[in-house]
Coordinates of C-alpha atoms and ligand atoms in Angstrom, one line a residue:
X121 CA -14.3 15.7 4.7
X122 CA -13.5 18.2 1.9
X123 CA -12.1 20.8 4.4
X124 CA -10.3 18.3 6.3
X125 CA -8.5 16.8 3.0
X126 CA -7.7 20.6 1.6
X127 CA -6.5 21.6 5.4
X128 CA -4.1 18.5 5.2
X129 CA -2.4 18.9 1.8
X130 CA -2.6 23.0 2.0
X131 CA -0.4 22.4 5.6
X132 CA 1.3 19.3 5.0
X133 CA -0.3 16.7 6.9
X134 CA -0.6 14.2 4.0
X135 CA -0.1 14.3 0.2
X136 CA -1.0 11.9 -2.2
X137 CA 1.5 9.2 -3.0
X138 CA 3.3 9.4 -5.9
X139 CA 1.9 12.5 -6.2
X140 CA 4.2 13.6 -9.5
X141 CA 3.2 10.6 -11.1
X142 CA -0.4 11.5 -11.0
X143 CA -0.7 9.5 -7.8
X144 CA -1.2 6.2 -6.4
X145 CA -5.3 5.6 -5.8
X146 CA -6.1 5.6 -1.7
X147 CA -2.1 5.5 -0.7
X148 CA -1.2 8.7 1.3
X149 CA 1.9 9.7 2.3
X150 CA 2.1 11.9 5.9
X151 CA 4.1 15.5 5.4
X152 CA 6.1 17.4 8.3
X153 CA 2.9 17.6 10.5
X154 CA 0.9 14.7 9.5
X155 CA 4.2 12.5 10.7
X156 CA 4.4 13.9 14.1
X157 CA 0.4 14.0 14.6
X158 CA 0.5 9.9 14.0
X159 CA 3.3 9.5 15.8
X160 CA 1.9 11.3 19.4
X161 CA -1.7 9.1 18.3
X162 CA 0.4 6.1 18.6
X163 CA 3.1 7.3 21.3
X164 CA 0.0 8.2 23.1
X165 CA -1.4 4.5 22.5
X166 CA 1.9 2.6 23.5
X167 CA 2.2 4.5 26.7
X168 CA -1.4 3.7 27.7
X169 CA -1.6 -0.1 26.5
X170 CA 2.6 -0.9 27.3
X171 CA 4.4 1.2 29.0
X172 CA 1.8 2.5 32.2
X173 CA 0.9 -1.3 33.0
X174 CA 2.3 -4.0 34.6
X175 CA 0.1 -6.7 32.9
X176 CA 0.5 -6.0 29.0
X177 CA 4.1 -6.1 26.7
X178 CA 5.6 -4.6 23.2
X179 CA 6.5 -6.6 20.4
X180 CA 7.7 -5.9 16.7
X181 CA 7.3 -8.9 14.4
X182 CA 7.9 -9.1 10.6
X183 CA 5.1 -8.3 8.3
X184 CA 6.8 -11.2 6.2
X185 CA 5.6 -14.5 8.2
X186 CA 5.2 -18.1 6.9
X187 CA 2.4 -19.1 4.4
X188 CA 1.5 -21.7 6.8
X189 CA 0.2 -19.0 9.6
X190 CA -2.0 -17.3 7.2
X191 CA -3.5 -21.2 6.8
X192 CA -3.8 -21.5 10.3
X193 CA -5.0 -18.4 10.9
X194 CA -7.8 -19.1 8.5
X195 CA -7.0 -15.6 6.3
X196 CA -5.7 -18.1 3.3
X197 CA -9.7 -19.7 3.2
X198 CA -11.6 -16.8 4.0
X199 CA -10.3 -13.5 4.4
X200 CA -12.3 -12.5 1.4
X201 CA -14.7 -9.8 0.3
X202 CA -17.5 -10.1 -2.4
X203 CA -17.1 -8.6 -5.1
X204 CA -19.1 -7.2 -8.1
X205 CA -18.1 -5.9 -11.6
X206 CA -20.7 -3.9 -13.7
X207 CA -19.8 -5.3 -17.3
X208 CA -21.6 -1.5 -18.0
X209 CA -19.0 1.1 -16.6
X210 CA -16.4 -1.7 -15.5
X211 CA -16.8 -0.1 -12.1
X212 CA -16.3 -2.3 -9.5
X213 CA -17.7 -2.7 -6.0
X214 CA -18.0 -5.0 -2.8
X215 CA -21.3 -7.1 -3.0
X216 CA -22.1 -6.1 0.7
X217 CA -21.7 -2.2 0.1
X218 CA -23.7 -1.5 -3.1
X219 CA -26.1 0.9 -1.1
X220 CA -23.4 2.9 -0.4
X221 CA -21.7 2.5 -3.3
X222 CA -22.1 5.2 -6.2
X223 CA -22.2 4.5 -9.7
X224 CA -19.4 6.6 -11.3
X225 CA -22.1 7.3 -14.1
X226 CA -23.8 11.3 -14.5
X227 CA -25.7 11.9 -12.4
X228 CA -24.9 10.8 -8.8
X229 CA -26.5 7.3 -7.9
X230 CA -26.1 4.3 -6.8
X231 CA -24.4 1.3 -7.7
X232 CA -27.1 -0.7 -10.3
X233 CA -29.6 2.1 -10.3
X234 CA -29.1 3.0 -14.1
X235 CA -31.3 1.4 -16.6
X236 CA -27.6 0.2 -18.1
X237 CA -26.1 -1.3 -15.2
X238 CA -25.1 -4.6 -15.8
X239 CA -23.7 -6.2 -12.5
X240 CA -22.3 -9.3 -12.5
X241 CA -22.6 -12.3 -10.4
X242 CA -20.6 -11.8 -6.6
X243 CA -17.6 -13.6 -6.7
X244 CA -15.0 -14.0 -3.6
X245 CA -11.9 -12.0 -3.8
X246 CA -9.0 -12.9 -0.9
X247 CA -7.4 -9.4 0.3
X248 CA -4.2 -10.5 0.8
X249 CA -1.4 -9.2 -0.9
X250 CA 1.0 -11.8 -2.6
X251 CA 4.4 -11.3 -3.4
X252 CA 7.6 -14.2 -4.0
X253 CA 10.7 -14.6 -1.7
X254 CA 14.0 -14.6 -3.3
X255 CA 14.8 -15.0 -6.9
X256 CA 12.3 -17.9 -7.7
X257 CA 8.6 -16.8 -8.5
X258 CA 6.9 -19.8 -8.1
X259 CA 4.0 -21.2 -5.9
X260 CA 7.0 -22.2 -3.1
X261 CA 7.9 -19.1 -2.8
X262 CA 4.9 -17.4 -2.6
X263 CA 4.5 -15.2 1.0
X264 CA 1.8 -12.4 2.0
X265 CA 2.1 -8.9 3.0
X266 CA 0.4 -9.4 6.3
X267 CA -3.2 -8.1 6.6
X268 CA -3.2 -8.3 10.3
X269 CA -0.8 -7.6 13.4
X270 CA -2.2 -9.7 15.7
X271 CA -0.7 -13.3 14.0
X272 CA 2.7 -11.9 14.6
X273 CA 1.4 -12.0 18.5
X274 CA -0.5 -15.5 18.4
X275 CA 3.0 -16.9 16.8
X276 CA 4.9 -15.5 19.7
X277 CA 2.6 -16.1 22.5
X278 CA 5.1 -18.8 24.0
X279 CA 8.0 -17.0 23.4
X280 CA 7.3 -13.7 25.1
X281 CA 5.0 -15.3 27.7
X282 CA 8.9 -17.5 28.6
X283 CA 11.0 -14.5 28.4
X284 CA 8.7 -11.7 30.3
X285 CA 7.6 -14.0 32.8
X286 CA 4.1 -12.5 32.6
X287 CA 1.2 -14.8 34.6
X288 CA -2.5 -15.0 32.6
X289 CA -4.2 -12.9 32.4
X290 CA -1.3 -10.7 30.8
X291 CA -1.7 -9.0 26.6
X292 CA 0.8 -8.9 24.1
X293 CA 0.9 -5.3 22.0
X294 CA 2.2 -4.3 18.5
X295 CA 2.1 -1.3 16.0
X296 CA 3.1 -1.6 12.7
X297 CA 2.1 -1.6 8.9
X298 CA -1.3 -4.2 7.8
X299 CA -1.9 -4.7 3.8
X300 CA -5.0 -5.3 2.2
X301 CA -5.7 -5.4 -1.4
X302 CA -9.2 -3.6 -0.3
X303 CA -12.0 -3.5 -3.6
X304 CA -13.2 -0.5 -2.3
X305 CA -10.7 1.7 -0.5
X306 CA -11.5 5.5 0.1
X307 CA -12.9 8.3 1.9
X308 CA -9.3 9.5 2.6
X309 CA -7.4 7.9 5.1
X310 CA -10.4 5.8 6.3
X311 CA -9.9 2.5 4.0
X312 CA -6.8 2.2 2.6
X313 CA -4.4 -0.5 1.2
X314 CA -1.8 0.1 3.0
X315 CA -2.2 1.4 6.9
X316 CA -1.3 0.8 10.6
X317 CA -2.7 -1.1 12.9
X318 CA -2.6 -0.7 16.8
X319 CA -3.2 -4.3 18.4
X320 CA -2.9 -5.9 21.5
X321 CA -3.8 -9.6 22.4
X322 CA -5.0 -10.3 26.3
X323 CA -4.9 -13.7 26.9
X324 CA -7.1 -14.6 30.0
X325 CA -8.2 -17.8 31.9
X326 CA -10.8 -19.5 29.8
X327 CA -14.4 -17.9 31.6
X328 CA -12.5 -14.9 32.4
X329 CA -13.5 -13.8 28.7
X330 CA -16.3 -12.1 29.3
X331 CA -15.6 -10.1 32.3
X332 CA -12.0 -8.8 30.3
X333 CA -14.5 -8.1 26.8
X334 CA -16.6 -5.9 28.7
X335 CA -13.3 -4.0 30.6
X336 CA -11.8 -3.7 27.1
X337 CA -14.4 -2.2 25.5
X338 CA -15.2 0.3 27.9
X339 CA -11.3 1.3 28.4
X340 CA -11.2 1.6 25.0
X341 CA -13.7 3.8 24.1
X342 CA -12.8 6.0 26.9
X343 CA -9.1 5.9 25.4
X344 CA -10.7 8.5 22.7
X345 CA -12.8 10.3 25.2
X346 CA -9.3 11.0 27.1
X347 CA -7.5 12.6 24.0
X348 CA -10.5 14.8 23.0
X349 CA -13.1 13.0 21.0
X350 CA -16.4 14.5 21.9
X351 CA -18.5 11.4 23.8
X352 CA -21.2 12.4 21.7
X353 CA -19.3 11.5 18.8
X354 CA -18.5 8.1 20.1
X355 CA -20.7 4.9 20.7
X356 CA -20.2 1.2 21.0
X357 CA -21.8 -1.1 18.3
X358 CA -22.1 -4.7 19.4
X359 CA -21.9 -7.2 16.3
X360 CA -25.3 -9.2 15.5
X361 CA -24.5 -12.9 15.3
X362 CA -24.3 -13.0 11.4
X363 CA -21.5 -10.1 11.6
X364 CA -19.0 -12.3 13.9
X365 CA -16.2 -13.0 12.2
X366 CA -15.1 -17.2 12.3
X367 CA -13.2 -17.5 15.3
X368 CA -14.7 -14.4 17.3
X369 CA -17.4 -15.8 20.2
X370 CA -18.4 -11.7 20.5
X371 CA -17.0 -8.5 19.1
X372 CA -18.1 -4.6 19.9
X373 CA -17.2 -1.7 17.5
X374 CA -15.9 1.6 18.6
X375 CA -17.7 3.9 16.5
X376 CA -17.2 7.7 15.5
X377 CA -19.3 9.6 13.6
X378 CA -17.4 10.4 10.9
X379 CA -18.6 12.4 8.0
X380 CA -19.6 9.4 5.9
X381 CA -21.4 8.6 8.6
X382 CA -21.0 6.4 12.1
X383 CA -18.2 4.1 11.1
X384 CA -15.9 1.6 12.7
X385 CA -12.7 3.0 14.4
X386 CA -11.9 0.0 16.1
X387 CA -13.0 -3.7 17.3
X388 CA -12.8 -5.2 19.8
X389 CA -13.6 -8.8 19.9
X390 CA -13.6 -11.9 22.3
X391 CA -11.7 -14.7 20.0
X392 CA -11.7 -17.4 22.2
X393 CA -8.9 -19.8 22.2
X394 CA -9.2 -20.3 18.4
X395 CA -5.8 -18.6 17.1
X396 CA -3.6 -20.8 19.8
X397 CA -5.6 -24.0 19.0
X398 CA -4.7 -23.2 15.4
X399 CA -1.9 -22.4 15.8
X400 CA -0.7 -25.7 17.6
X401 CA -2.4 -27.5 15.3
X402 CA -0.5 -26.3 12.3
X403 CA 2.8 -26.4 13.6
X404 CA 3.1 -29.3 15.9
X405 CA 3.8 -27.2 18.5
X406 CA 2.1 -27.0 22.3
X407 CA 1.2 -23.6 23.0
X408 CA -1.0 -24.0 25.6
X409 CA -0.3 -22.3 29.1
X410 CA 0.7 -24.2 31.9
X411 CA -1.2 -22.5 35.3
X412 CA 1.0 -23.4 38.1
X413 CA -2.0 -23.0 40.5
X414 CA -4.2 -25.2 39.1
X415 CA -1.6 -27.6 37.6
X416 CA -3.4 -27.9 34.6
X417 CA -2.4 -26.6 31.4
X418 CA -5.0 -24.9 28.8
X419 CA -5.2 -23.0 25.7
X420 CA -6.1 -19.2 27.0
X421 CA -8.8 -17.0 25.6
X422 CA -8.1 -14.1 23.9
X423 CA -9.5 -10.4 23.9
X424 CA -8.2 -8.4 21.1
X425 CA -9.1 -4.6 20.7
X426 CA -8.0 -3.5 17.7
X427 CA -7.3 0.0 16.1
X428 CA -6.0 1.6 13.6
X429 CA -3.3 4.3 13.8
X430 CA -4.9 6.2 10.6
X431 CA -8.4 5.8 11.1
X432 CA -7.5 7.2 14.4
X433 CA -5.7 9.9 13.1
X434 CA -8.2 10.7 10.9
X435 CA -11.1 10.9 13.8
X436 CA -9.2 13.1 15.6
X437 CA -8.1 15.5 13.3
X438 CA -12.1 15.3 12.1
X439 CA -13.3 16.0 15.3
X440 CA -10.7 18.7 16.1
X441 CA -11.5 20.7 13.0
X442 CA -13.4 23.8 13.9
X443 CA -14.4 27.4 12.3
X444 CA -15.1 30.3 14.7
X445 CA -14.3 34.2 15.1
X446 CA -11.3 35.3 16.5
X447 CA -10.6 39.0 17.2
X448 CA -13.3 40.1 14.9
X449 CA -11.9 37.5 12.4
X450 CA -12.9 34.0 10.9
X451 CA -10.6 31.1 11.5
X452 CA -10.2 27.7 11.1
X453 CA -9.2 26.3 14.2
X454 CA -7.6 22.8 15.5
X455 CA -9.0 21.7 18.5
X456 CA -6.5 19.3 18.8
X457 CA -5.3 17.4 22.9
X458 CA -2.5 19.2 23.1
X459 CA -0.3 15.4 24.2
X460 CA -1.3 14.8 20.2
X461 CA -0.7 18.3 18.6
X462 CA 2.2 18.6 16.4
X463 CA 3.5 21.5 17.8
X464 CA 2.7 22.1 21.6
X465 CA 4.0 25.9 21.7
X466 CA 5.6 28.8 19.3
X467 CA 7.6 31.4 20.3
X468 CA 6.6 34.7 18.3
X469 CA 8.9 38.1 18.7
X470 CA 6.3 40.5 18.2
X471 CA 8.7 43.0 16.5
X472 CA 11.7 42.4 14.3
X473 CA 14.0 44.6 16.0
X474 CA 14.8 45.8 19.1
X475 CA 16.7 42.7 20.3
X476 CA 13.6 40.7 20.2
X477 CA 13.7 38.6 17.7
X478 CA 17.0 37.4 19.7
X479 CA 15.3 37.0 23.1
X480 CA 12.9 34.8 21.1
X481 CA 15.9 32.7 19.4
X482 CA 16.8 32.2 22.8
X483 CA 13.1 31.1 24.6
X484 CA 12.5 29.0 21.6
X485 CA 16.3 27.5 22.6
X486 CA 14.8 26.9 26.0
X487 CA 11.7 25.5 25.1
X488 CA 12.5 23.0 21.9
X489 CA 15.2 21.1 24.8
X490 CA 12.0 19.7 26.4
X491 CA 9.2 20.2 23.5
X492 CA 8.1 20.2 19.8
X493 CA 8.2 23.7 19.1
X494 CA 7.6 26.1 16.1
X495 CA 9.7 29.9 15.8
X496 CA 7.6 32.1 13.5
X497 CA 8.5 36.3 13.0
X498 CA 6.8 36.8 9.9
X499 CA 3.6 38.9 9.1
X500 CA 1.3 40.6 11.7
X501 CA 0.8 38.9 14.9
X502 CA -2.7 37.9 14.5
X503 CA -1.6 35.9 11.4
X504 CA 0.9 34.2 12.7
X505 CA -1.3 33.1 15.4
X506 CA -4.4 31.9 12.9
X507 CA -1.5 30.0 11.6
X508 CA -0.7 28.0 14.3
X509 CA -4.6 28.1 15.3
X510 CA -5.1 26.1 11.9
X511 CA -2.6 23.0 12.7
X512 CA -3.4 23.1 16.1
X513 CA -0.8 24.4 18.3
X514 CA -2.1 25.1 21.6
X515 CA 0.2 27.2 22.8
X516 CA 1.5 30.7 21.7
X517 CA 4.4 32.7 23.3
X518 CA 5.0 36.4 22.3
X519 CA 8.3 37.9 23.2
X520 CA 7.2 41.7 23.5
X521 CA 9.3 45.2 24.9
X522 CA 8.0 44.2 27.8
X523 CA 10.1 41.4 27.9
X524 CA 12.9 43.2 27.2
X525 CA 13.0 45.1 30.6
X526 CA 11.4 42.1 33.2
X527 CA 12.1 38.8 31.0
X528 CA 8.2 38.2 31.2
X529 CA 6.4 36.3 27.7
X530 CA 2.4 36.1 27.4
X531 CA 1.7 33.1 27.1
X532 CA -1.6 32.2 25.0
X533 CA -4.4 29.5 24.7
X534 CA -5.7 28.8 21.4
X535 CA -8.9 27.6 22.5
X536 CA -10.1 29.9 25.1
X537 CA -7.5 32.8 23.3
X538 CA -6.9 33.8 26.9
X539 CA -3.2 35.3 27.5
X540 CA -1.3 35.4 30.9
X541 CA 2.2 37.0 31.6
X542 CA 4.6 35.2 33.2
X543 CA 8.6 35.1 34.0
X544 CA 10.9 33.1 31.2
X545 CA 12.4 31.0 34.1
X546 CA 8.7 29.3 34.7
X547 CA 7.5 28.4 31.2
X548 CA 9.3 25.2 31.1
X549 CA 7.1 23.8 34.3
X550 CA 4.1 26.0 33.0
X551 CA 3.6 24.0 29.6
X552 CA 4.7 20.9 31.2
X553 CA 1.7 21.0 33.7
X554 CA -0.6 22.2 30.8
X555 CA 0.6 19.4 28.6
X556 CA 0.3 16.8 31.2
X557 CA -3.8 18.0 32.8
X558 CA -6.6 16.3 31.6
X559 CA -8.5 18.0 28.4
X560 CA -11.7 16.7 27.3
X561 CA -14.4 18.5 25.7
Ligands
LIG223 N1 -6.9 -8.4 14.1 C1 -8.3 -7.9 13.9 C2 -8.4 -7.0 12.9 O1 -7.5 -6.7 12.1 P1 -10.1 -5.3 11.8 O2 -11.5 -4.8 12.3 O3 -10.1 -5.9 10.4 O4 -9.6 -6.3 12.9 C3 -8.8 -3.4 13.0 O5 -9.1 -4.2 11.8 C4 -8.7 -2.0 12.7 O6 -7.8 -1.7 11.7 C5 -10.0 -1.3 12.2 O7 -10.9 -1.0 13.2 C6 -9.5 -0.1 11.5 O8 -9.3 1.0 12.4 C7 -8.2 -0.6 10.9 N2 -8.3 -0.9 9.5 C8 -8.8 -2.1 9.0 N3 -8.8 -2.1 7.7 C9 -8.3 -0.9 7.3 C10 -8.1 -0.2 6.1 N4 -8.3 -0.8 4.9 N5 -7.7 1.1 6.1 C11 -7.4 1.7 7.2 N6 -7.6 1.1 8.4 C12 -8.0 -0.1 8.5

């Protein structure tokens, strides 16, 4: 995880928020290559979840909502962690994680495993942030930072539903911002307190549940087989009864082997009709579905995979990171699906003169029309290659003498480093059909 943090800040991935200030604890802020990499993890989402299917729809709600969803929802009662101070060290620590916890005590152990620690009793601790509308701070004002997407959905269910026309089984899909006031955050972008979530709500014929759980988890985990996570890297975790949170019948976790170990990246649970009932409940509303078939009208069931644009991020840039030798020298190397590198291609004039550096200016003209693409003429070609090897880039195009008599480019592959020649006027549809072919490893 070290290498992966140092590669980020050292090439401007992410930097610490606040950094000036001495920095805000587990907020991060995503630099010139960090923004683009998140953005093609969730472009690449959206496109597969909305925009290639018939059966699912985008929506952007608030984070704001009423205080009354977050009763229904049941996140006012018991969206709570355990938590533990040590009246020693005044650390603190989540009941449930003090195996894994350590003590910030010399040397490295545990949470309670010095003579000295004192821990105190567990006590529940809701991870919602609260903040005050308008000018007024009092309890009526009082409104949360959402700590979920998917209520913005469940509220909206008959509104979309009315205006898309969509026919159960059909999902509802949203990206945006999620806040929890986590007692433990860490391990990079991992846990945060601040992060993005990548949801999507399929509501489906009540008995059709378990037929669209299992369809959902294995589309899912296949999602990050598609961009380039290793499948050995990958496995689903069912949840043991005791896991399940209150108003999920089952839930599976998409797990990656991070290096803290095999971790959740994303869940995918079946959560019956309980947010709809709730939600009808609380606000005098009918929101069940009316099935012009059948003539009957019923509450759907819901199956929710859920992910999170930064733990994402953060498995694929783990699982891209790579050391090997290149022309006789170490480099550091991003293995990264080229539909989710930051840069797909950069244009290098091998030599500063001889009109190349021009006949560069003008492929990297050509190619930034239709691509995200980097110009770099400084320093020995090898370098300028390890550094677009080290962020990623897949492709490298050197403008040569060569080129200067036939207006042909080599064109190279940062993973197999092999180079072809080939005519200016094809590298348009040549990196298109790279971009677009499968790549797994
Ligand atoms: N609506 C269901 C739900 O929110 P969750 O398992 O709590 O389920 C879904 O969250 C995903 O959101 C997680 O799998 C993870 O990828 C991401 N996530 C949750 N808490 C996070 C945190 N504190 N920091 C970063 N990502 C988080």
């Amino acid at each position: 995880m070290d290498k992966i943090v140092n590669l980020a800040k050292r090439r401007g991935f992410t930097f610490q928020s606040s950094e000036i200030y001495g920095g805000l604890a587990s907020c991060w802020d995503y630099g010139p290559l960090g923004v683009e990499l998140k953005r093609n993890v969730k472009n690449a989402w959206w496109r597969d979840m909305v925009q290639a299917r018939d059966d699912i729809v985008g929506i952007d709600c608030s984070i704001l909502m009423h205080p009354r969803v977050w009763e229904a929802s049941g996140h006012l009662a018991g969206f709570s962690d355990p938590l533990v101070d040590c009246r020693a060290c005044k650390a603190r620590f989540r009941a449930d994680h003090l195996a894994s916890s350590q003590c910030p005590l010399k040397p490295s152990k545990t949470a309670g495993q010095f003579e000295k620690c004192d821990l105190t009793e567990a006590r529940q601790f809701n991870l919602m942030f609260k903040t005050f509308m308008g000018p007024v701070e009092d309890t009526a004002s009082v409104v949360y930072m959402r700590p979920e997407t998917a209520q913005g959905i469940f509220v909206n269910f008959k509104n979309v539903q009315t205006t898309s026309r969509q026919k159960i089984p059909f999902g509802i899909a949203q990206i945006g911002k999620s806040f929890r006031n986590e007692i433990t955050p860490g391990n990079f972008l991992f846990r945060t307190r601040e992060f993005e979530q990548m949801e999507m709500e399929f509501f489906v014929k009540p008995g059709d549940d378990d037929h669209w759980f299992d369809y959902w988890t294995r589309t899912r985990l296949q999602w990050y087989v598609q961009y380039g996570i290793r499948a050995d890297r990958l496995r689903l975790r069912p949840h043991a009864a005791d896991e399940l949170a209150h108003y999920a019948k089952g839930c599976a976790d998409v797990e990656y082997n991070f290096p803290i170990g095999w971790s959740e990246l994303e869940g995918i649970a079946s959560r019956t009709d309980f947010d709809l009932r709730r939600h009808a409940e609380y606000s005098g509303k009918d929101l069940r579905h009316f099935d012009e078939e059948s003539r009957e009208h019923y509450f759907p069931f819901v199956i929710e995979p859920a992910a999170g644009a930064d733990r994402a991020t953060l498995a694929f840039l783990v699982d891209a990171y790579d050391e090997d030798v290149a022309d006789g020298e170490p480099r550091t190397v991003l293995r990264l699906h080229p539909a989710l590198a930051p840069i797909k291609a950069a244009v290098f004039p091998l030599l500063r003169k001889d009109g190349q550096p021009e006949k560069a200016a003008m492929v990297y003209d050509l190619l930034r029309a239709h691509f995200a693409v980097d110009y770099d003429q400084a320093g020995a070609i090898g370098r300028r290659y390890r550094r677009q090897d080290e962020v990623g880039t897949p492709f490298g195009i050197t403008i040569d003498h060569q080129t200067m008599q036939d207006d042909t480019v080599t064109l190279r592959d940062r993973d197999t480093m092999e180079q072809i020649r080939l005519p200016i006027d094809r590298l348009v549809a040549e990196l298109q059909q790279r971009l677009a072919a499968p790549r797994t490893r």
